[in-house]
CSV table of C-alpha atoms in Angstrom, one decimal:
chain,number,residue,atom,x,y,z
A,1,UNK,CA,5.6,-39.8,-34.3
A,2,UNK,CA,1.9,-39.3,-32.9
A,3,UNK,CA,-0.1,-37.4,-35.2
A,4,UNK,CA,-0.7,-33.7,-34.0
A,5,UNK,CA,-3.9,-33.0,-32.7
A,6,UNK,CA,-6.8,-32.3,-35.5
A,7,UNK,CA,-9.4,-29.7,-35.8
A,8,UNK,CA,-12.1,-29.3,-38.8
A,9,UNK,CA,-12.1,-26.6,-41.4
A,10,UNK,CA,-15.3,-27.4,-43.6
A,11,UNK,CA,-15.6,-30.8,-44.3
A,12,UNK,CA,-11.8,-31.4,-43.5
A,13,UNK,CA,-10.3,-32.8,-40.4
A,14,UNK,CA,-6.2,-31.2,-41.0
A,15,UNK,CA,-3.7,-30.4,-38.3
A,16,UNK,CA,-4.1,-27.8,-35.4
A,17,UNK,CA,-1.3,-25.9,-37.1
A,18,UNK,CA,-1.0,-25.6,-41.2
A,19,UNK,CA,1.3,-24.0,-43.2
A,20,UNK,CA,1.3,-21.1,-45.0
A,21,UNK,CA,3.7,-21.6,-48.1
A,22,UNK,CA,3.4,-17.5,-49.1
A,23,UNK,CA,7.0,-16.9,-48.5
A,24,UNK,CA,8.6,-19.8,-50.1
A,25,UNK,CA,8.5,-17.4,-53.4
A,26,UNK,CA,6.5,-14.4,-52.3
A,27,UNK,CA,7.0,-11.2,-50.1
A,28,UNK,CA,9.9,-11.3,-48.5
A,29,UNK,CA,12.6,-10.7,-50.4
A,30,UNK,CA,15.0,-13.2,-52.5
A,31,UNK,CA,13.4,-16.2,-51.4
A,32,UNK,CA,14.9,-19.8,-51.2
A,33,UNK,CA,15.7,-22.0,-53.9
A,34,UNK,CA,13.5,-24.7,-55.3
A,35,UNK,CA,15.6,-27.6,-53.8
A,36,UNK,CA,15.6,-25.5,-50.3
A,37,UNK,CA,11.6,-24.8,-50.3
A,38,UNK,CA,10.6,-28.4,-51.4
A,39,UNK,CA,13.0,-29.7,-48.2
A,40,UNK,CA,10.9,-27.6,-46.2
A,41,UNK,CA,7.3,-28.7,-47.5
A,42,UNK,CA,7.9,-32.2,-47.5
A,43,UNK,CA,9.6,-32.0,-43.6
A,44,UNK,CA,5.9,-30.4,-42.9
A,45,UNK,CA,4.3,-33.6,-44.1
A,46,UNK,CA,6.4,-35.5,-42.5
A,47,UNK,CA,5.8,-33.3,-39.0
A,48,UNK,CA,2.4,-34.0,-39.4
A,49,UNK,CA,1.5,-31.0,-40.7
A,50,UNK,CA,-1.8,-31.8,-43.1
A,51,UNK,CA,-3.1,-28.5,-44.2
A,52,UNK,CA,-0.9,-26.6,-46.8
A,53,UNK,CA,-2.2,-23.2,-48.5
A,54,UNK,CA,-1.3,-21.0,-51.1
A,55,UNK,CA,-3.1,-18.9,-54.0
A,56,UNK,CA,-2.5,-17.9,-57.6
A,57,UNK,CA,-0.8,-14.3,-56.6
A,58,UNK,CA,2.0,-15.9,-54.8
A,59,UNK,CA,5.0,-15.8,-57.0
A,60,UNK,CA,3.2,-14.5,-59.6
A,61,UNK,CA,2.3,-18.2,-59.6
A,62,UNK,CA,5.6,-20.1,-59.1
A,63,UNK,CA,4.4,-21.0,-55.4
A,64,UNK,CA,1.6,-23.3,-56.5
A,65,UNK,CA,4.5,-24.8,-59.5
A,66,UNK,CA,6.8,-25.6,-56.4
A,67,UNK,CA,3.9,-27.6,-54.6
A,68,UNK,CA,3.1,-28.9,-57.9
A,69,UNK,CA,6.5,-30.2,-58.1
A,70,UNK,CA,7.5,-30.4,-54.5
A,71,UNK,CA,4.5,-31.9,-52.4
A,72,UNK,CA,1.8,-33.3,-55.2
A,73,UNK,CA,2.9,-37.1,-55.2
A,74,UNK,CA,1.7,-37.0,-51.4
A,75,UNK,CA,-1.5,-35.5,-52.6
A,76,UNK,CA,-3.5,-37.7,-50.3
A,77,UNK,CA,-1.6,-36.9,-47.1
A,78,UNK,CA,-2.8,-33.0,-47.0
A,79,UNK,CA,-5.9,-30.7,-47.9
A,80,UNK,CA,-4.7,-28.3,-50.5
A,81,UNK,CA,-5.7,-24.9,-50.2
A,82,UNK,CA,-5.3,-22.3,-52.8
A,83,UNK,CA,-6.9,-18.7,-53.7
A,84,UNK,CA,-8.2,-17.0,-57.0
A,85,UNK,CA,-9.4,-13.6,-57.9
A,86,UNK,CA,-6.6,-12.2,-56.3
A,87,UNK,CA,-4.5,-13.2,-59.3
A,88,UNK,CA,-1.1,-12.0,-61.3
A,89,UNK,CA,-1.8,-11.6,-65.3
A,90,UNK,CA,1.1,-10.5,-67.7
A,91,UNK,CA,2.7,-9.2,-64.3
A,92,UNK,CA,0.5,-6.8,-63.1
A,93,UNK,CA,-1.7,-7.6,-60.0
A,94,UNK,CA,-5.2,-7.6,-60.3
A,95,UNK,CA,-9.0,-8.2,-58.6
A,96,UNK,CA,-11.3,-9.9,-61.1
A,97,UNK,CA,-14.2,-11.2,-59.6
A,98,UNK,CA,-16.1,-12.1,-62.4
A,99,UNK,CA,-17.2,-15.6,-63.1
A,100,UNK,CA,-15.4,-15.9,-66.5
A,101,UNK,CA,-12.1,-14.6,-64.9
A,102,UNK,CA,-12.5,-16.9,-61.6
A,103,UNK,CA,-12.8,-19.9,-63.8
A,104,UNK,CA,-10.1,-18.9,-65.9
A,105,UNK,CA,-7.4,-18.5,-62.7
A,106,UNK,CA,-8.8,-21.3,-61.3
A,107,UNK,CA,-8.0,-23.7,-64.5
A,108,UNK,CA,-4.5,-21.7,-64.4
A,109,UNK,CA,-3.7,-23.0,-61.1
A,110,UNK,CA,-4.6,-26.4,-61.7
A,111,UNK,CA,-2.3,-26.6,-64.0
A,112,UNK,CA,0.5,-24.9,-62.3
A,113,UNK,CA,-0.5,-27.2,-59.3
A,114,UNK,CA,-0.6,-30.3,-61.2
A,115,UNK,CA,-3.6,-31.9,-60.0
A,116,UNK,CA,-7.3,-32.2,-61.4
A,117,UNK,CA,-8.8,-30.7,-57.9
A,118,UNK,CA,-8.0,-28.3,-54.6
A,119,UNK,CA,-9.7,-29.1,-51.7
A,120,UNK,CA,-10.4,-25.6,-50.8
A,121,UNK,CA,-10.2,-22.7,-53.0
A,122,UNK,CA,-10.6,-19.2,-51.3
A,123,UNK,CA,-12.0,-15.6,-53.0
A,124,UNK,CA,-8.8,-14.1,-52.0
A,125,UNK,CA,-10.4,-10.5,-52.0
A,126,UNK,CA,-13.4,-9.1,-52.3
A,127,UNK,CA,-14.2,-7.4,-55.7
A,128,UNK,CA,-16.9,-4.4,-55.2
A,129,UNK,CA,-17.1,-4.2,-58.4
A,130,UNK,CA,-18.6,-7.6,-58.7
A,131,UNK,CA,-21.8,-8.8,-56.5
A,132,UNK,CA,-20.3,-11.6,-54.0
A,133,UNK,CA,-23.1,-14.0,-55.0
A,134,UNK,CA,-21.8,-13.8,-58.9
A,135,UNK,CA,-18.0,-14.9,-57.6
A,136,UNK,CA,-19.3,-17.5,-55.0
A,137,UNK,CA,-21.7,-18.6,-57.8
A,138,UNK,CA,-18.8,-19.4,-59.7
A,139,UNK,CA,-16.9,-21.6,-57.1
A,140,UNK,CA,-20.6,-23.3,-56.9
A,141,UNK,CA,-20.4,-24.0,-61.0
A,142,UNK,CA,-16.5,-25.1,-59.9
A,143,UNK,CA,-17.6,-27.5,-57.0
A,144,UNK,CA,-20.1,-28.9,-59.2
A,145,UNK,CA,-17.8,-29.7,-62.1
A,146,UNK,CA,-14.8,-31.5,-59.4
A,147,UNK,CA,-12.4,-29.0,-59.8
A,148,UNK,CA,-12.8,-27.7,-55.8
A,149,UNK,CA,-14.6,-29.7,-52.9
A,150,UNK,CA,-15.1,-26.5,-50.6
A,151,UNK,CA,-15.4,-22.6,-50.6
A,152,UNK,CA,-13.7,-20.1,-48.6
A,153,UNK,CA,-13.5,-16.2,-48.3
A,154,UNK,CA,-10.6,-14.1,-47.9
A,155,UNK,CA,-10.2,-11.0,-45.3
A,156,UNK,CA,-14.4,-10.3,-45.8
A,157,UNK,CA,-16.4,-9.1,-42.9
A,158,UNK,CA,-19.0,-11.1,-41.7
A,159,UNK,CA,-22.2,-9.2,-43.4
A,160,UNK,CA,-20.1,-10.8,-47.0
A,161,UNK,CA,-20.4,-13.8,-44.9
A,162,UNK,CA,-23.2,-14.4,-44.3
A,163,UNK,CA,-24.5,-13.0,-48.0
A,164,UNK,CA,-22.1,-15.9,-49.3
A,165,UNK,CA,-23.6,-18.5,-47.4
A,166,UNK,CA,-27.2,-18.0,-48.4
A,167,UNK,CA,-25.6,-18.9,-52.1
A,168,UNK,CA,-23.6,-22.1,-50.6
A,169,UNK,CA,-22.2,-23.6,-47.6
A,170,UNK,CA,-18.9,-21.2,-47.1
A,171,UNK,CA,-16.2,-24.1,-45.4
A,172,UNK,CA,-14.0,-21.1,-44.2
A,173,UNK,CA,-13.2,-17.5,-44.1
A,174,UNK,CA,-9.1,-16.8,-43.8
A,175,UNK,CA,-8.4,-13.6,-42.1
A,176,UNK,CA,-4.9,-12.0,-40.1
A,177,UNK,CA,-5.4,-12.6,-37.0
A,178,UNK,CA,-2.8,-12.6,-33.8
A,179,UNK,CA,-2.8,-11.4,-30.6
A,180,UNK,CA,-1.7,-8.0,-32.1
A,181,UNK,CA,-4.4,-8.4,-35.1
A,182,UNK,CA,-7.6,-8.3,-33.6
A,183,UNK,CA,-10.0,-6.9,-36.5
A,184,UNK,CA,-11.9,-10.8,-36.3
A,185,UNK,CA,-12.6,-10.5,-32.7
A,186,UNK,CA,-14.9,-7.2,-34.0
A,187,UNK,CA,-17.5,-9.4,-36.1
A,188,UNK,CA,-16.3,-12.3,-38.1
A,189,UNK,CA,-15.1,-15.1,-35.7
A,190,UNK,CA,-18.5,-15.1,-33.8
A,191,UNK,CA,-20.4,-15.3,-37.8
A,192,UNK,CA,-18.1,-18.3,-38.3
A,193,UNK,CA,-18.6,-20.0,-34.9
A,194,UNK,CA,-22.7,-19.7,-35.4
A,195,UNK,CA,-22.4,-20.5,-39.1
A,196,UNK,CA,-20.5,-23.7,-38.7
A,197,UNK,CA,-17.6,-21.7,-40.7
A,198,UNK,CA,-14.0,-22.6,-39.7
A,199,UNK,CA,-11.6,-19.9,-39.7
A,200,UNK,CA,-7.9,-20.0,-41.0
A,201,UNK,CA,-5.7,-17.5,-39.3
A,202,UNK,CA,-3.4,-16.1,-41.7
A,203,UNK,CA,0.1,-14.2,-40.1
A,204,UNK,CA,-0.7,-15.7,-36.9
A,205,UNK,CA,3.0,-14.8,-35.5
A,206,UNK,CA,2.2,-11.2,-37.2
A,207,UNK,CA,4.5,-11.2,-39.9
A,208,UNK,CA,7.4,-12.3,-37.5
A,209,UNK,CA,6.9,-9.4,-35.2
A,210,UNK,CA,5.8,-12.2,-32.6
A,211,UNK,CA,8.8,-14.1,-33.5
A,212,UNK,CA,11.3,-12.5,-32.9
A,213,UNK,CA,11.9,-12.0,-36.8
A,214,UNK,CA,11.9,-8.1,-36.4
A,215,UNK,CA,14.2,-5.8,-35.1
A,216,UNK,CA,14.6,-3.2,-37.3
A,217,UNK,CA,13.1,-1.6,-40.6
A,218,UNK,CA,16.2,-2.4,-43.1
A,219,UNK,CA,14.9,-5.0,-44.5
A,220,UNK,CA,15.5,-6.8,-48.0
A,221,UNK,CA,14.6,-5.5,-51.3
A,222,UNK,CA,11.1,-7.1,-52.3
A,223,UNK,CA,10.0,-7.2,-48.6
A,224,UNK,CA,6.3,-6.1,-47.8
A,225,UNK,CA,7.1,-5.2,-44.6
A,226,UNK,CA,8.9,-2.1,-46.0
A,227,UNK,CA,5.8,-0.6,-46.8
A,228,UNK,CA,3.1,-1.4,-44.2
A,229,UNK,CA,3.6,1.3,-41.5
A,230,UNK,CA,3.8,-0.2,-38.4
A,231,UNK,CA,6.7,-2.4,-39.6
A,232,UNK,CA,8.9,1.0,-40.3
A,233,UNK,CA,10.6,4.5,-38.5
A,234,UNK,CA,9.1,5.4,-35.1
A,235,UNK,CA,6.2,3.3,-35.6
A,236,UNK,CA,8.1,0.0,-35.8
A,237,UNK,CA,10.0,1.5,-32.6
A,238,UNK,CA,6.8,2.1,-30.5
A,239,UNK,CA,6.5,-1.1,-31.5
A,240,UNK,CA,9.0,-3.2,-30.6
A,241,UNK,CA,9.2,-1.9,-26.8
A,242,UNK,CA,5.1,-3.8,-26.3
A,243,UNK,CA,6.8,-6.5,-28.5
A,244,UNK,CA,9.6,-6.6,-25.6
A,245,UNK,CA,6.8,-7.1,-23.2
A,246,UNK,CA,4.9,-9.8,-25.3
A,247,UNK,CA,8.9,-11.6,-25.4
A,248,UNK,CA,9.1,-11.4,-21.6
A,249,UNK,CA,5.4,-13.6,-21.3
A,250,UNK,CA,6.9,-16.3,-23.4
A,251,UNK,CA,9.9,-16.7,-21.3
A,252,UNK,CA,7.7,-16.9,-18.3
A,253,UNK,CA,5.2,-19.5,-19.8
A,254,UNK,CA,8.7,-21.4,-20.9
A,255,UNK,CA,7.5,-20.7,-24.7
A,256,UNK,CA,9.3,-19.3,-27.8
A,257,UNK,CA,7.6,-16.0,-28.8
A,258,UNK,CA,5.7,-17.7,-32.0
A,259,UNK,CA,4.7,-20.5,-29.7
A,260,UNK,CA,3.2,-18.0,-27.0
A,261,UNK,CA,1.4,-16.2,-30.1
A,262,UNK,CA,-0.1,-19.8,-32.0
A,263,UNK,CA,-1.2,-21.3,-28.5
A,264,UNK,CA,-3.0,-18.1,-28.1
A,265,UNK,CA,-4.4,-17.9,-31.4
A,266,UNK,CA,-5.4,-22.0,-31.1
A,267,UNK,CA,-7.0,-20.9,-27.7
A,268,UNK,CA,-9.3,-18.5,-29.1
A,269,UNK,CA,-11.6,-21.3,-30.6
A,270,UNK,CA,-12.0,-24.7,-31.7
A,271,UNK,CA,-12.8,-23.8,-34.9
A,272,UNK,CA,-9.1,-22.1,-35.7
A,273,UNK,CA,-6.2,-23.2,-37.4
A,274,UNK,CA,-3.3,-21.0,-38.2
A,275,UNK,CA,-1.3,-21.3,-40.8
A,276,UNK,CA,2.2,-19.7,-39.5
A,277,UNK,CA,4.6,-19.4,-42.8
A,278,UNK,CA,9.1,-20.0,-42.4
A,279,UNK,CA,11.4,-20.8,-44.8
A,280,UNK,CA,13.6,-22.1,-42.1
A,281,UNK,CA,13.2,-26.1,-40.5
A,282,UNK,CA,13.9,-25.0,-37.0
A,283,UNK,CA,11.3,-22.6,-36.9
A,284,UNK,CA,9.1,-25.2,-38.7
A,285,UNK,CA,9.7,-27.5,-35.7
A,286,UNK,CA,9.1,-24.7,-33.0
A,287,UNK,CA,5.8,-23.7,-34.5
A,288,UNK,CA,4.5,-27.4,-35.1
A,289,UNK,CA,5.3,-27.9,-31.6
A,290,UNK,CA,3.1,-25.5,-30.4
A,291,UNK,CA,-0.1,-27.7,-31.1
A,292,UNK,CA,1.0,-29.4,-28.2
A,293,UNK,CA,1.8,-27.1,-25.9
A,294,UNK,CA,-1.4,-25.3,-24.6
A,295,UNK,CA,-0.7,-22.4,-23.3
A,296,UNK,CA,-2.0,-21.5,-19.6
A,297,UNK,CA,-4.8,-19.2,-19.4
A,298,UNK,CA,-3.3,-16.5,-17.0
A,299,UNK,CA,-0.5,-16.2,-19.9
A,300,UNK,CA,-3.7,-15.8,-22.5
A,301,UNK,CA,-5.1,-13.4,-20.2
A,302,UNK,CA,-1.9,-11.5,-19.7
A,303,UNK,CA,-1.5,-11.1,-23.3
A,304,UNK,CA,-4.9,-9.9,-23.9
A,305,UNK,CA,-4.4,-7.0,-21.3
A,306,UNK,CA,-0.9,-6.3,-22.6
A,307,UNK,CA,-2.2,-5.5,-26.1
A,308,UNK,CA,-5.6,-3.8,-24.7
A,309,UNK,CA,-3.3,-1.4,-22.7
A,310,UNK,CA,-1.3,-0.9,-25.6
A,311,UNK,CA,-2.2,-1.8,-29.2
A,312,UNK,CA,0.1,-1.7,-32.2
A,313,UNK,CA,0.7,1.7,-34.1
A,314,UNK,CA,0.3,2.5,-37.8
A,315,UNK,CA,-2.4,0.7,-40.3
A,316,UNK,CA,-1.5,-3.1,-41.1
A,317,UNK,CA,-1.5,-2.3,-45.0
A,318,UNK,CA,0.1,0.3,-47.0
A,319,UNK,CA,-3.6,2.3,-48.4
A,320,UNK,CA,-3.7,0.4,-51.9
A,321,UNK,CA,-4.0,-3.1,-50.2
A,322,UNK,CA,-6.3,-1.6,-47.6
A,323,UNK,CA,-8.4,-0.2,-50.2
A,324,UNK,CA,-9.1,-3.9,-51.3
A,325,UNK,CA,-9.9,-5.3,-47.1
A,326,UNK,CA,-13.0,-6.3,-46.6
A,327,UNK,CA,-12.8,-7.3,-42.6
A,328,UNK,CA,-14.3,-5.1,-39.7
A,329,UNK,CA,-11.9,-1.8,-38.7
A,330,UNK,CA,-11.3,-2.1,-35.2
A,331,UNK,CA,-12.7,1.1,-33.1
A,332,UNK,CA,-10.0,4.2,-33.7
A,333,UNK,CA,-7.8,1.9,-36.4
A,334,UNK,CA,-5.2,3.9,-38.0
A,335,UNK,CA,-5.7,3.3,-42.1
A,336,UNK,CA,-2.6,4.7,-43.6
């Protein structure tokens, strides 16, 4: 198989497409078994695939155990990612973005991960309570002691960007961002372009809305979608009819809809990778193969003015989770 094509995150060269391994124990309802999930991460490897990312909240930790288990014997073929701060202790979520609790999730994910570094460990949220420089000064003391190789920041604007980067080198700032999830256009893709910064687009297929993975609001028990509101009721409705139109492009570009929505995501800049997240091997496959299948820019264009003329309804988080979003608000941006 020819290797896909490469872009650079930080000091990394990894795939033009990662995964994200989220939903392999986190946020969408039952998710698969152990056996089923560790099929699917080493398949990625073998695809190609050489970025792989998680964090400490997934799985209340179990999804760093299954790449400990599943994936960490072909430690050299990928850059692990992983996030801290964002963190789950004796079941209860919660933001700690002091240095003695940063260092302590940290050394927790190690160990769940099973190796003695991560290539690139993210603040996964912003704490207000805690001056950015005191959390990235942590990851510094980290870096220095072998236990990461780069930083990176999680859904910040660019003004915690660039506050971050006059304590260290930031490698990359991870943000939502698809054609229907625009709130990096506003501020924080240009910060990372000038600052050298790559950016990891998280949701990139818009939590399967650009996938053809929604059609309705009855959806599992333990899936977040149930509470953001534009996934749900007339909202989700509104929705799906732009959705239909965004489904219609793809056919005419001779694209899946998640293909359509990646090579437009890749065509945004050099310096992004997203990192679409399936717990199924076909749509593994389909997503992979949209690193090499650029996408004609008439069809980038077209999907730019379909979403200008009509942008998404309802806010993107449920108000708690928004409460703890750090990235730009697009102008007019429904919050609730």
């Amino acid at each position: 198989m020819s290797p896909l094509p490469q872009r650079r995150i930080g000091p990394f060269t990894v795939s033009a497409i990662g995964l994200g391994c989220m939903n392999l124990s986190h946020g969408y309802g039952a998710p698969p078994s152990e056996e089923d999930a560790a099929r699917l991460l080493n398949h990625a490897l073998d695809l190609g695939v050489t970025l792989l990312d998680t964090a400490a909240l997934y799985g209340g930790g179990r999804n760093e155990t299954l790449i400990g288990r599943a994936v960490i014997g072909r430690r050299a073929e990928f850059t692990l990612a992983s996030k801290g701060v964002l963190d789950q202790v004796e079941g209860r979520r919660v933001l700690d973005g002091r240095p003695e609790a940063i260092a302590a999730s940290l050394d927790r994910s190690l160990a769940r991960l099973g190796t003695d570094r991560i290539d690139l460990h993210y603040l996964h949220r912003l704490d207000p309570a805690v001056p950015i420089e005191e959390s990235v000064g942590a990851l510094v003391r980290a870096k220095e002691a072998g236990k990461i190789l780069a930083i990176g920041l999680s859904e910040m604007s660019a003004e915690t960007l660039r506050r971050a980067q006059a304590v260290h080198p930031i490698a990359a700032v991870q943000t939502e961002y698809s054609p229907v999830v625009r709130n990096a256009d506003v501020a924080v893709l240009d910060a990372c372009r000038t600052t050298n910064t790559g950016f990891v687009a998280f949701s990139p297929v818009a939590r399967g809305l650009l996938a053809g993975g929604v059609a309705h609001d009855r959806y599992a028990a333990g899936d977040l979608r149930a509470g953001m509101p534009r996934f749900t009721g007339e909202r989700l409705r509104a929705n799906l009819q732009v959705v239909g139109r965004f489904d219609a492009l793809a056919r005419q570009a001779g694209l899946s809809p998640a293909q359509l929505s990646l090579g437009w995501v890749l065509a945004r800049g050099t310096h992004i990778v997203p990192i679409p997240g399936t717990r199924s091997i076909a749509h593994l496959e389909e997503n992979v193969a949209a690193a090499t299948r650029p996408v004609d820019p008439g069809i980038v264009a077209a999907v730019d003015a379909l979403f200008a003329d009509r942008p998404l309804v309802g806010a993107r988080y449920p108000a708690a989770m928004q409460a703890q979003i750090d990235t730009e608000r697009l102008p007019g941006e429904e919050m609730a």
